[in-house]
Coordinates of C-alpha atoms in Angstrom, one line a residue:
Chain L
M1 CA -31.0 17.3 4.3
S2 CA -34.2 15.6 5.3
T3 CA -36.5 18.4 4.4
A4 CA -37.3 17.3 0.9
T5 CA -38.6 13.9 2.0
L6 CA -40.4 15.3 5.0
N7 CA -42.1 17.9 2.8
G8 CA -43.1 15.2 0.5
A9 CA -44.6 13.2 3.2
A10 CA -46.3 16.2 4.7
S11 CA -47.8 17.2 1.4
T12 CA -49.1 13.7 0.8
N13 CA -50.7 13.9 4.2
L14 CA -52.1 17.3 3.5
L15 CA -53.6 16.2 0.2
Q16 CA -55.2 13.2 1.8
Q17 CA -56.9 15.3 4.3
Q18 CA -58.5 17.3 1.6
P19 CA -62.0 16.1 0.7
S20 CA -61.8 14.2 -2.6
T21 CA -64.5 16.4 -4.1
S22 CA -62.2 19.4 -4.6
T23 CA -62.2 21.3 -7.8
E24 CA -60.5 20.1 -10.9
A25 CA -58.1 23.0 -11.0
S26 CA -56.6 22.5 -7.6
S27 CA -56.6 18.8 -7.9
S28 CA -54.4 18.7 -11.0
V29 CA -51.7 20.6 -9.2
A30 CA -52.2 18.6 -6.1
A31 CA -52.1 15.3 -8.1
A32 CA -48.8 16.3 -9.6
A33 CA -47.5 17.1 -6.2
A34 CA -48.8 13.8 -4.9
T35 CA -47.1 11.9 -7.7
A36 CA -43.9 13.6 -7.0
A37 CA -44.4 12.7 -3.4
V38 CA -44.8 9.1 -4.3
K39 CA -41.6 9.2 -6.3
T40 CA -39.8 10.8 -3.5
R41 CA -40.9 8.0 -1.3
G42 CA -39.8 5.5 -3.8
A43 CA -36.4 6.9 -3.9
E44 CA -36.3 7.1 -0.1
F45 CA -37.0 3.4 0.0
G46 CA -33.7 2.9 -1.7
D47 CA -35.2 2.0 -5.1
D48 CA -32.7 2.6 -7.8
V49 CA -35.6 2.4 -10.3
A50 CA -38.4 4.4 -8.9
P51 CA -41.8 3.9 -10.5
T52 CA -41.7 6.3 -13.4
S53 CA -45.3 6.5 -14.2
T54 CA -48.3 6.3 -12.0
S55 CA -50.3 4.7 -14.9
H56 CA -48.7 1.4 -13.9
L57 CA -50.2 1.6 -10.5
P58 CA -53.7 0.3 -10.3
T59 CA -53.4 -3.0 -12.2
S60 CA -52.9 -6.6 -11.3
P61 CA -55.1 -8.3 -8.9
A62 CA -52.5 -10.9 -8.4
I63 CA -51.0 -11.0 -5.0
C64 CA -47.4 -9.8 -4.9
R65 CA -45.1 -12.7 -4.3
Y66 CA -42.5 -10.5 -2.6
F67 CA -45.1 -9.1 -0.3
Q68 CA -46.1 -12.6 0.8
K69 CA -42.5 -13.1 1.8
G70 CA -42.6 -9.8 3.5
I71 CA -39.8 -8.3 1.3
C72 CA -41.6 -6.2 -1.3
R73 CA -39.4 -3.2 -1.8
F74 CA -42.1 -1.2 -3.6
G75 CA -44.3 -1.2 -0.5
S76 CA -47.5 0.6 -1.1
V77 CA -46.6 1.6 -4.7
C78 CA -46.3 -2.0 -5.8
R79 CA -48.5 -2.8 -8.8
F80 CA -49.4 -6.1 -7.4
S81 CA -52.0 -6.6 -4.8
H82 CA -50.9 -6.5 -1.2
D83 CA -54.2 -7.9 0.0
L84 CA -53.7 -11.3 1.6
P85 CA -56.2 -14.0 0.7
G86 CA -57.9 -13.9 4.1
G87 CA -59.0 -10.4 3.3
E88 CA -56.6 -9.1 5.9
V89 CA -54.8 -6.0 4.8
I90 CA -51.4 -5.4 6.1
S91 CA -50.3 -1.9 6.1
S92 CA -46.7 -0.8 6.6
N93 CA -43.7 -0.3 4.6
T94 CA -42.6 -3.8 4.2
N95 CA -39.2 -2.8 3.0
N96 CA -38.7 -0.9 6.2
S97 CA -38.8 -4.1 8.2
S98 CA -35.1 -4.6 7.8
G99 CA -34.7 -1.3 9.7
S100 CA -37.0 -2.4 12.4
T101 CA -35.8 -5.9 13.1
A102 CA -32.1 -5.5 13.0
P103 CA -30.9 -2.0 12.5
A104 CA -27.8 -2.8 14.4
S105 CA -26.8 -5.7 12.3
T106 CA -26.0 -3.3 9.5
L107 CA -22.3 -3.5 10.2
N108 CA -20.8 -3.4 6.8
N109 CA -22.8 -3.7 3.7
E110 CA -26.4 -4.1 4.8
R111 CA -27.8 -0.7 5.4
P112 CA -31.3 0.4 6.4
S113 CA -33.2 1.7 3.5
T114 CA -33.7 5.0 5.2
S115 CA -30.1 5.8 5.2
R116 CA -28.9 9.3 4.4
R117 CA -27.1 8.0 1.4
N118 CA -30.4 7.4 -0.3
W119 CA -31.8 10.7 0.8
A120 CA -29.1 12.4 -1.1
N121 CA -30.1 10.6 -4.2
A122 CA -33.8 11.4 -4.0
P123 CA -35.1 13.3 -7.0
A124 CA -35.7 17.0 -6.7
F125 CA -39.3 18.0 -5.9
I126 CA -40.4 19.9 -9.0
P127 CA -44.1 19.6 -9.6
A128 CA -44.2 21.3 -13.0
A129 CA -41.5 19.1 -14.4
D130 CA -43.4 16.0 -13.8
H131 CA -44.0 14.3 -17.1
A132 CA -46.4 11.9 -15.7
G133 CA -48.7 14.7 -14.6
G134 CA -51.1 14.4 -17.5
E135 CA -51.8 10.7 -16.9
V136 CA -52.4 11.4 -13.3
L137 CA -54.8 14.1 -14.2
E138 CA -57.0 11.6 -16.2
S139 CA -57.3 9.3 -13.3
V140 CA -57.9 12.2 -11.0
V141 CA -60.9 13.4 -13.0
D142 CA -62.6 10.1 -12.1
P143 CA -64.7 11.2 -9.2
N144 CA -64.8 7.6 -7.9
H145 CA -61.2 7.7 -6.8
S146 CA -60.1 9.1 -3.6
W147 CA -56.8 10.9 -3.1
A148 CA -55.4 8.0 -1.3
E149 CA -56.1 5.8 -4.3
V150 CA -54.4 8.3 -6.6
V151 CA -51.4 8.2 -4.4
F152 CA -51.3 4.6 -3.3
G153 CA -53.4 2.8 -5.9
P154 CA -56.8 1.2 -5.6
N155 CA -55.6 -1.2 -3.0
A156 CA -55.1 1.6 -0.7
R157 CA -58.9 1.6 -0.1
G158 CA -59.3 0.4 3.4
R159 CA -55.6 0.7 4.0
S160 CA -54.8 2.5 7.0
M161 CA -52.9 5.8 7.1
P162 CA -51.8 5.6 10.7
H163 CA -50.5 9.1 10.8
M164 CA -53.9 10.5 10.0
A165 CA -55.0 10.6 13.6
S166 CA -58.3 12.0 12.4
G167 CA -59.7 8.5 12.2
F168 CA -60.5 8.8 8.5
H169 CA -59.7 5.1 8.2
E170 CA -59.3 2.6 10.9
I171 CA -56.0 2.5 12.6
A172 CA -54.0 -0.6 11.8
S173 CA -51.4 -1.2 14.4
V174 CA -50.1 1.2 16.9
D175 CA -47.7 -1.2 18.5
E176 CA -45.4 -1.2 15.5
E177 CA -42.3 0.7 15.0
C178 CA -42.9 4.0 13.3
P179 CA -41.8 3.6 9.7
F180 CA -41.0 7.2 9.2
E181 CA -37.5 8.5 9.3
S182 CA -36.8 9.6 12.8
P183 CA -37.3 12.1 14.2
C184 CA -40.9 11.4 13.2
P185 CA -42.5 14.7 12.0
Y186 CA -45.6 13.9 14.0
G187 CA -43.8 13.9 17.3
M188 CA -46.1 13.1 20.1
F189 CA -49.2 12.9 17.9
C190 CA -47.9 10.0 16.0
V191 CA -50.0 6.9 16.5
Y192 CA -47.1 4.5 16.3
A193 CA -45.9 3.6 19.8
I194 CA -42.4 2.8 19.1
H195 CA -39.9 5.5 18.1
M196 CA -36.3 4.4 17.8
E197 CA -34.0 6.6 19.8
L198 CA -30.8 8.3 18.6
C199 CA -27.6 6.3 19.0
E200 CA -25.0 8.9 19.6
M201 CA -22.2 6.7 18.4
C202 CA -23.5 6.1 14.8
D203 CA -25.8 9.2 14.8
Q204 CA -28.8 7.1 13.6
F205 CA -32.1 6.4 15.1
C206 CA -31.7 2.8 15.8
L207 CA -32.0 2.2 19.6
H208 CA -35.2 0.5 20.6
P209 CA -36.7 2.5 23.5
N210 CA -37.6 -0.6 25.6
D211 CA -35.7 -3.6 24.3
E212 CA -32.6 -3.5 26.5
E213 CA -31.0 -6.4 24.7
Q214 CA -31.3 -4.7 21.4
R215 CA -29.9 -1.5 22.8
K216 CA -26.9 -3.4 24.3
K217 CA -26.3 -5.3 21.2
H218 CA -26.4 -2.3 19.0
K219 CA -24.1 -0.3 21.2
K220 CA -21.6 -3.1 21.3
E221 CA -21.7 -3.5 17.6
C222 CA -21.4 0.3 17.1
L223 CA -18.4 0.4 19.4
Q224 CA -16.8 -2.5 17.6
Q225 CA -17.4 -0.8 14.3
H226 CA -16.0 2.4 15.7
E227 CA -12.9 0.7 16.9
Q228 CA -12.4 -1.0 13.6
A229 CA -12.7 2.3 11.8
M230 CA -10.3 3.9 14.2
E231 CA -7.8 1.1 13.7
L232 CA -8.1 1.4 10.0
S233 CA -7.6 5.1 10.0
F234 CA -4.6 4.8 12.2
A235 CA -3.2 2.1 9.8
V236 CA -3.8 4.4 6.9
A237 CA -2.2 7.4 8.7
R238 CA 0.9 5.5 9.6
S239 CA 1.3 4.0 6.2
K240 CA 0.5 7.1 4.2
D241 CA 3.9 8.6 3.6
K242 CA 6.0 5.5 3.9
T243 CA 8.4 5.2 1.0
C244 CA 10.0 2.0 -0.2
G245 CA 13.8 1.8 0.5
I246 CA 14.4 0.3 -2.9
C247 CA 12.2 2.1 -5.5
F248 CA 11.8 5.2 -3.3
D249 CA 8.1 5.5 -4.2
T250 CA 5.5 6.3 -1.7
I251 CA 3.9 2.9 -1.3
M252 CA 0.4 4.0 -0.6
E253 CA 0.4 6.0 -3.8
K254 CA 1.3 3.0 -6.0
A255 CA -1.2 1.5 -8.2
G256 CA -3.3 -1.6 -7.5
R257 CA -1.5 -4.6 -6.4
E258 CA 1.8 -2.8 -6.1
K259 CA 0.3 -0.9 -3.2
R260 CA 1.6 -3.5 -0.7
F261 CA 4.2 -3.6 2.0
G262 CA 6.7 -6.4 2.3
I263 CA 7.2 -6.7 6.1
L264 CA 10.5 -8.3 7.2
P265 CA 10.1 -10.2 10.5
N266 CA 13.5 -9.2 11.9
C267 CA 13.9 -5.5 11.2
N268 CA 11.7 -2.5 10.7
H269 CA 12.7 -1.2 7.3
I270 CA 10.1 -0.3 4.8
F271 CA 9.8 -1.8 1.4
C272 CA 7.0 -2.5 -1.1
L273 CA 6.4 -6.2 -1.5
E274 CA 7.4 -6.3 -5.1
C275 CA 10.8 -4.6 -4.6
I276 CA 11.8 -6.7 -1.6
R277 CA 10.8 -9.9 -3.3
K278 CA 12.7 -9.0 -6.3
W279 CA 15.8 -8.2 -4.2
R280 CA 15.5 -11.5 -2.3
Q281 CA 15.2 -13.4 -5.6
A282 CA 18.3 -11.7 -7.1
K283 CA 20.6 -14.4 -8.3
Q284 CA 23.7 -12.3 -8.8
F285 CA 24.4 -12.1 -5.1
E286 CA 24.9 -14.7 -2.4
H287 CA 21.9 -15.8 -0.4
K288 CA 23.4 -14.2 2.7
I289 CA 23.2 -10.9 1.0
T290 CA 19.8 -11.1 -0.5
R291 CA 18.2 -12.7 2.6
S292 CA 19.2 -9.7 4.6
C293 CA 17.6 -6.3 4.7
P294 CA 19.0 -4.0 2.1
E295 CA 19.1 -1.2 4.6
C296 CA 20.5 -2.9 7.8
R297 CA 21.6 -6.3 6.6
V298 CA 19.7 -8.1 9.3
S299 CA 18.7 -11.4 7.9
S300 CA 15.0 -12.4 7.7
D301 CA 13.6 -15.8 6.7
F302 CA 10.6 -14.6 4.8
V303 CA 8.6 -11.5 3.7
C304 CA 5.1 -11.0 5.0
P305 CA 2.7 -9.1 2.6
S306 CA 0.6 -6.5 4.2
A307 CA -1.8 -3.8 3.0
F308 CA -0.6 -1.4 5.7
W309 CA 2.6 -0.6 7.5
V310 CA 2.9 -2.1 11.0
E311 CA 4.7 0.0 13.5
T312 CA 4.6 -1.6 16.9
K313 CA 5.7 -5.1 17.9
E314 CA 2.1 -6.0 18.8
E315 CA 0.8 -5.1 15.4
K316 CA 3.7 -6.9 13.7
D317 CA 3.3 -10.0 15.8
K318 CA -0.4 -10.1 15.0
L319 CA 0.3 -9.7 11.3
L320 CA 2.9 -12.4 11.2
G321 CA 0.5 -14.7 13.2
D322 CA -2.3 -14.0 10.8
Y323 CA 0.0 -14.7 7.9
R324 CA 1.0 -18.1 9.2
K325 CA -2.6 -18.9 10.1
A326 CA -3.8 -17.9 6.6
L327 CA -1.1 -20.1 5.0
G328 CA -1.9 -22.9 7.4
I329 CA -5.4 -23.2 6.1
K330 CA -4.2 -24.2 2.6
D331 CA -3.0 -27.7 1.8
C332 CA 0.7 -28.1 1.1
K333 CA 1.2 -28.9 -2.6
Y334 CA 4.1 -31.2 -1.7
F335 CA 2.3 -33.1 1.0
K336 CA -0.7 -33.7 -1.2
K337 CA -2.9 -34.8 1.6
G338 CA -0.6 -37.7 2.5
D339 CA 0.2 -38.8 -1.0
G340 CA 3.3 -36.8 -1.3
K341 CA 6.2 -35.8 0.9
C342 CA 6.9 -32.3 2.0
P343 CA 10.7 -31.7 2.1
F344 CA 10.1 -28.9 4.6
G345 CA 8.5 -31.1 7.2
N346 CA 7.0 -29.3 10.2
K347 CA 8.8 -26.1 9.2
C348 CA 6.4 -25.7 6.3
F349 CA 3.7 -23.0 6.8
Y350 CA 1.1 -24.9 4.8
K351 CA -1.3 -27.5 6.0
H352 CA -0.3 -31.2 6.3
A353 CA -3.6 -33.0 6.6
L354 CA -5.0 -36.3 5.4
P355 CA -8.1 -36.4 3.3
N356 CA -10.2 -37.0 6.5
G357 CA -8.9 -33.8 7.9
D358 CA -6.5 -35.2 10.5
L359 CA -3.4 -33.1 10.9
V360 CA -0.1 -34.9 10.5
D361 CA 3.1 -34.0 12.1
V362 CA 5.6 -34.9 9.5
G363 CA 8.6 -34.3 11.7
C364 CA 11.7 -32.3 11.2
P365 CA 12.6 -31.4 7.6
K366 CA 14.9 -34.0 6.2
K367 CA 18.5 -33.0 6.5
G368 CA 19.5 -31.5 3.3
R369 CA 22.7 -31.1 1.5
K370 CA 24.9 -28.7 3.2
I371 CA 27.3 -26.7 1.2
H372 CA 30.5 -25.1 2.3
R373 CA 31.1 -21.5 1.4
S374 CA 34.6 -20.2 1.0
N375 CA 34.4 -18.6 4.4
N376 CA 33.5 -21.9 6.0
E377 CA 29.9 -20.8 6.5
I378 CA 27.5 -23.6 6.3
I379 CA 24.1 -22.8 4.8
N380 CA 21.4 -25.2 4.9
L381 CA 20.0 -25.2 1.4
L382 CA 16.6 -26.5 2.6
D383 CA 16.0 -23.3 4.6
I384 CA 16.6 -21.3 1.5
Y385 CA 14.4 -23.4 -0.6
L386 CA 11.6 -23.4 1.9
Y387 CA 11.3 -19.7 2.1
E388 CA 11.6 -19.2 -1.6
F389 CA 8.8 -21.7 -2.0
L390 CA 6.8 -19.8 0.5
E391 CA 7.4 -16.5 -1.2
Q392 CA 6.3 -17.8 -4.5
R393 CA 3.2 -19.3 -3.1
N394 CA 1.9 -16.8 -0.6
L395 CA 0.4 -14.3 -2.9
N396 CA -3.0 -15.5 -2.0
F397 CA -2.6 -14.5 1.6
L398 CA -2.6 -10.9 0.5
D399 CA -6.0 -11.3 -1.2
F400 CA -7.2 -12.6 2.1
F401 CA -5.7 -9.7 3.9
E402 CA -6.8 -7.1 1.3
S403 CA -10.4 -8.3 1.5
T404 CA -10.5 -7.8 5.2
G405 CA -8.9 -4.4 4.7
D406 CA -11.6 -3.5 2.2
E407 CA -14.3 -4.4 4.6
G408 CA -12.8 -2.1 7.1
E409 CA -12.8 0.7 4.6
D410 CA -16.5 0.1 3.9
S411 CA -17.3 0.3 7.6
S412 CA -15.4 3.5 7.9
D413 CA -17.4 5.0 5.0
D414 CA -20.5 4.1 7.0
E415 CA -19.3 6.1 9.9
D416 CA -19.4 9.3 7.9
Chain B
M1 CA 9.6 -1.7 -15.5
A2 CA 13.1 -2.2 -14.4
V3 CA 14.3 0.6 -16.7
N4 CA 11.7 2.9 -15.3
M5 CA 12.6 2.1 -11.8
A6 CA 16.3 2.7 -12.5
V7 CA 15.6 6.1 -14.1
S8 CA 13.0 7.2 -11.6
R9 CA 15.3 6.2 -8.7
I10 CA 18.3 8.0 -10.2
K11 CA 16.2 11.1 -10.7
R12 CA 15.2 11.0 -7.0
E13 CA 18.8 10.3 -5.9
F14 CA 20.0 13.1 -8.0
K15 CA 17.7 15.5 -6.1
E16 CA 18.7 13.9 -2.8
V17 CA 22.4 14.6 -3.6
M18 CA 21.6 18.1 -4.6
R19 CA 19.8 18.8 -1.4
S20 CA 22.3 17.0 0.8
E21 CA 24.6 18.6 3.4
E22 CA 27.6 17.3 1.6
I23 CA 26.9 19.4 -1.5
V24 CA 26.8 22.5 0.7
Q25 CA 30.2 21.5 2.1
C26 CA 31.4 20.8 -1.4
S27 CA 32.5 17.4 -0.4
I28 CA 30.5 15.5 -3.0
K29 CA 29.0 16.6 -6.3
I30 CA 27.1 14.9 -9.1
E31 CA 26.2 15.9 -12.7
L32 CA 24.5 14.4 -15.7
I33 CA 26.3 13.2 -18.7
N34 CA 23.4 12.3 -21.0
D35 CA 19.7 12.7 -21.1
S36 CA 18.9 9.1 -20.4
W37 CA 20.0 9.3 -16.8
T38 CA 22.2 6.2 -17.2
E39 CA 25.5 8.0 -17.1
L40 CA 26.6 10.4 -14.5
R41 CA 29.7 12.2 -13.3
G42 CA 30.5 12.3 -9.6
E43 CA 33.1 14.2 -7.8
I44 CA 34.4 13.7 -4.3
A45 CA 36.7 15.9 -2.2
G46 CA 39.8 14.2 -0.7
P47 CA 39.1 13.8 3.0
P48 CA 41.0 15.9 5.4
D49 CA 44.1 14.5 7.2
T50 CA 44.8 12.1 4.3
P51 CA 47.2 12.4 1.4
Y52 CA 44.2 13.2 -0.8
E53 CA 43.2 16.4 1.1
G54 CA 42.6 19.3 -1.1
G55 CA 42.1 17.3 -4.2
K56 CA 38.9 16.8 -6.3
F57 CA 38.4 13.4 -7.7
V58 CA 36.1 12.8 -10.6
L59 CA 34.2 9.6 -11.0
E60 CA 32.5 7.9 -13.9
I61 CA 29.1 6.4 -12.8
K62 CA 27.2 4.1 -15.1
V63 CA 23.8 3.0 -14.0
P64 CA 22.7 -0.5 -15.2
E65 CA 19.2 -1.1 -16.3
T66 CA 18.7 -3.4 -13.4
Y67 CA 19.6 -0.7 -10.9
P68 CA 19.0 -0.7 -7.9
F69 CA 19.1 -4.5 -7.8
N70 CA 22.6 -4.3 -9.2
P71 CA 25.2 -1.7 -8.1
P72 CA 26.2 1.2 -10.4
K73 CA 29.5 0.8 -12.2
V74 CA 31.9 3.4 -10.8
R75 CA 35.5 4.1 -11.6
F76 CA 37.9 7.0 -11.0
I77 CA 38.6 9.2 -14.0
T78 CA 41.1 11.3 -12.0
K79 CA 44.3 9.4 -11.6
I80 CA 44.9 8.4 -8.0
W81 CA 47.5 6.5 -6.0
H82 CA 45.5 4.3 -3.6
P83 CA 45.8 0.6 -2.7
N84 CA 42.2 -0.2 -3.6
I85 CA 42.1 1.8 -6.8
S86 CA 43.9 0.9 -10.0
S87 CA 46.4 3.6 -10.8
V88 CA 46.1 2.6 -14.4
T89 CA 42.3 2.2 -15.0
G90 CA 40.7 3.8 -12.0
A91 CA 38.8 0.6 -11.2
I92 CA 37.7 0.4 -7.6
C93 CA 37.8 -2.5 -5.3
L94 CA 35.0 -1.9 -2.8
D95 CA 32.7 -4.6 -1.6
I96 CA 29.6 -2.6 -1.8
L97 CA 30.1 -2.0 -5.5
K98 CA 30.4 -5.7 -6.0
D99 CA 28.9 -8.6 -4.1
N100 CA 28.0 -6.6 -1.0
W101 CA 25.7 -4.2 -2.7
A102 CA 22.3 -3.6 -1.2
A103 CA 19.3 -2.3 -3.0
A104 CA 18.8 0.5 -0.5
M105 CA 22.1 2.1 -1.2
T106 CA 22.2 5.3 -3.2
L107 CA 24.5 7.4 -5.3
R108 CA 25.0 9.5 -2.2
T109 CA 26.0 6.6 0.0
V110 CA 28.3 5.3 -2.7
L111 CA 30.1 8.6 -3.0
L112 CA 30.4 8.8 0.7
S113 CA 31.7 5.3 0.9
L114 CA 34.3 6.1 -1.7
Q115 CA 35.3 9.1 0.4
A116 CA 35.6 6.8 3.4
L117 CA 37.7 4.4 1.3
L118 CA 40.1 7.3 0.6
A119 CA 40.4 7.9 4.3
A120 CA 40.8 4.2 5.2
A121 CA 42.5 2.0 2.7
E122 CA 42.3 -1.7 2.8
P123 CA 45.8 -2.8 1.7
D124 CA 45.0 -6.5 2.4
D125 CA 42.3 -6.5 -0.2
P126 CA 44.1 -4.5 -2.9
Q127 CA 43.1 -3.5 -6.4
D128 CA 46.6 -2.2 -7.2
A129 CA 49.2 -4.6 -5.7
V130 CA 52.1 -2.2 -6.3
V131 CA 50.4 0.6 -4.4
A132 CA 49.3 -1.8 -1.6
Y133 CA 52.9 -3.1 -1.3
Q134 CA 54.2 0.4 -1.0
Y135 CA 51.5 1.3 1.5
K136 CA 52.5 -1.6 3.7
D137 CA 56.2 -1.5 3.3
K138 CA 57.2 2.1 2.8
Y139 CA 54.3 4.1 4.2
Q140 CA 56.1 7.5 4.1
L141 CA 56.9 7.0 0.4
F142 CA 53.3 6.0 -0.2
V143 CA 52.0 9.2 1.5
M144 CA 54.4 11.3 -0.6
T145 CA 53.5 9.6 -3.8
A146 CA 49.7 9.9 -3.1
R147 CA 50.1 13.6 -2.3
H148 CA 52.2 14.2 -5.4
W149 CA 49.5 12.5 -7.6
T150 CA 46.8 14.5 -5.8
N151 CA 48.7 17.7 -6.5
V152 CA 49.2 16.9 -10.2
Y153 CA 45.9 15.3 -11.1
A154 CA 43.4 16.5 -8.5
G155 CA 44.6 20.0 -7.7
G156 CA 46.1 19.2 -4.3
P157 CA 48.3 21.7 -2.5
H158 CA 51.5 19.7 -1.9
K159 CA 54.3 20.2 -4.4
Y160 CA 57.3 17.9 -4.5
P161 CA 60.0 19.5 -6.6
D162 CA 62.2 16.5 -6.1
C163 CA 59.6 14.3 -7.8
D164 CA 59.1 16.8 -10.6
A165 CA 62.8 16.9 -11.2
K166 CA 63.0 13.1 -11.6
I167 CA 60.1 13.0 -13.9
Q168 CA 61.7 15.8 -16.0
R169 CA 64.8 13.6 -16.3
L170 CA 62.7 10.7 -17.7
K171 CA 60.8 13.1 -20.0
D172 CA 64.1 14.3 -21.4
M173 CA 64.7 10.8 -22.4
G174 CA 61.5 10.9 -24.4
I175 CA 59.2 9.3 -21.9
D176 CA 55.6 10.5 -21.6
E177 CA 55.1 12.5 -18.4
H178 CA 52.4 10.2 -16.9
D179 CA 54.3 7.1 -17.8
A180 CA 57.4 8.5 -16.1
R181 CA 55.4 9.4 -13.0
A182 CA 53.8 5.9 -12.9
V183 CA 57.1 4.1 -13.2
L184 CA 58.9 6.3 -10.7
S185 CA 56.0 5.8 -8.2
K186 CA 56.2 2.1 -8.7
E187 CA 59.9 2.0 -8.2
N188 CA 59.7 4.1 -5.0
W189 CA 61.2 7.1 -6.8
D190 CA 64.4 5.3 -7.5
L191 CA 65.4 6.9 -10.8
E192 CA 67.9 4.2 -11.7
K193 CA 65.4 1.4 -11.2
A194 CA 62.8 3.3 -13.1
T195 CA 65.0 3.8 -16.1
E196 CA 65.9 0.2 -16.0
S197 CA 62.3 -1.0 -16.0
L198 CA 61.5 1.4 -18.8
F199 CA 64.3 0.4 -21.1
S200 CA 64.8 -3.3 -20.3

């Protein structure tokens, strides 16, 4: 997996150790190889657009603005100068800094550029197929250019190549973290002092050898991520073959927004959100019928949308709690921040707050009309209206829940 | 979408019935009438230890577009003598087929419920008042009548030559056989009263 890049790096190194006065014949081949090596490195840095032609390389004397901010992703192949005004030359793969400072903070989206995902996308190493070879050849013929310049541009003169322990150039900084993908091919001969150690949980080299705090932090985050991924995979597993009791479809196999569960608080029967909502809104039956579960006829006041099936009481309580919380963030459209009056009073799931943010207890819902059914059953219409109102409005909660679900999915991808 | 759901659900339910234990025991059966999956024919066996034992009762099942949010329309094609089923039209009085329907119910549960209805009539919530009255007032006559109907229309085993003779008398007067049977059943097999109600 890592051999292509390692070979590329090794060949670069090999070439640089050759005296720059080698014959033309061997140099053209080597130059092509070097170009390819540059490209491989570019891809390794996570560049979607790797520099396609080396003819762009030795150009502008202007100082790279990104480099000044320390975030130039082109590193040493950048066409702008990486010489700071003070004459100080900073070597290092600037774009690798994200990996060195906070490798553990890459919980979800942020990933170190040296991830394996990028390795897989690296272009194949085919020296003969390099269309830029001719241009390189021209610059190579110029005897005033060293190999390092061909590979890294003219600014590389005086740049350090820390891995070249031969002392060819002066060594820049040995206290830094080794920028190469671990395990570093130079092993104990590498001049960089700091080599990140392997974290067995995430299988990446991201544990600082000395910084206990970093190690602890990373391990904690790794564990958290692992737990999240486990939770998610359990959720997927238990939801996978659940079928809706109304449409009989497998809910997880439904398309897009239909792939949602409608959880009834008072029983454990499985429905997709769309079906159970439709059933509860059916006008041809009495409310007593539609408010109850189509399978067991246990009545539930509302339906909670969920991306996954909840099996245990704990999972369900958490979901219902999250649901109320999510609705409680949003302002009630009847209360209107104090301007209006919410007929549902403190039974409403939405937020009753004044413009200054103060929460208001609006008291019990005002007693509504009560209607007598033929069987003397008294139904408080307000209750019915409240939950219908909630069910019409709570679609957004699902977006909230789905987005957290998606994040979880991302993190599980990272685990692989 | 609703149409699609109705059809896709009926297809699944059809398979469910075909795989069910009941089909192995020959107690329920279901078949298609048309290609659109909206009309089906069901069949239930008369439950044991009831007047309907040994009979096969055919049902007409019409699936509405709004299925399963509305119940299927079911009626007996086979003539049957039962307090909750019209002896004239075959209409069924069963709560789950009306306002007590639930979207999770299926053709299989409907057929099984009908079978249960045959085993446990509800004379206090009748579809056919005459049958219900007989059921409550003259149960022995009700059992005989129901068995006789089962024998004649559903292939049941119990023959009642006495009934057949009375029907023959009315037929001789130019009355249609089924009309004769219906009137005699209604009049508790009193030939005189039956004749009276026919010719009054």
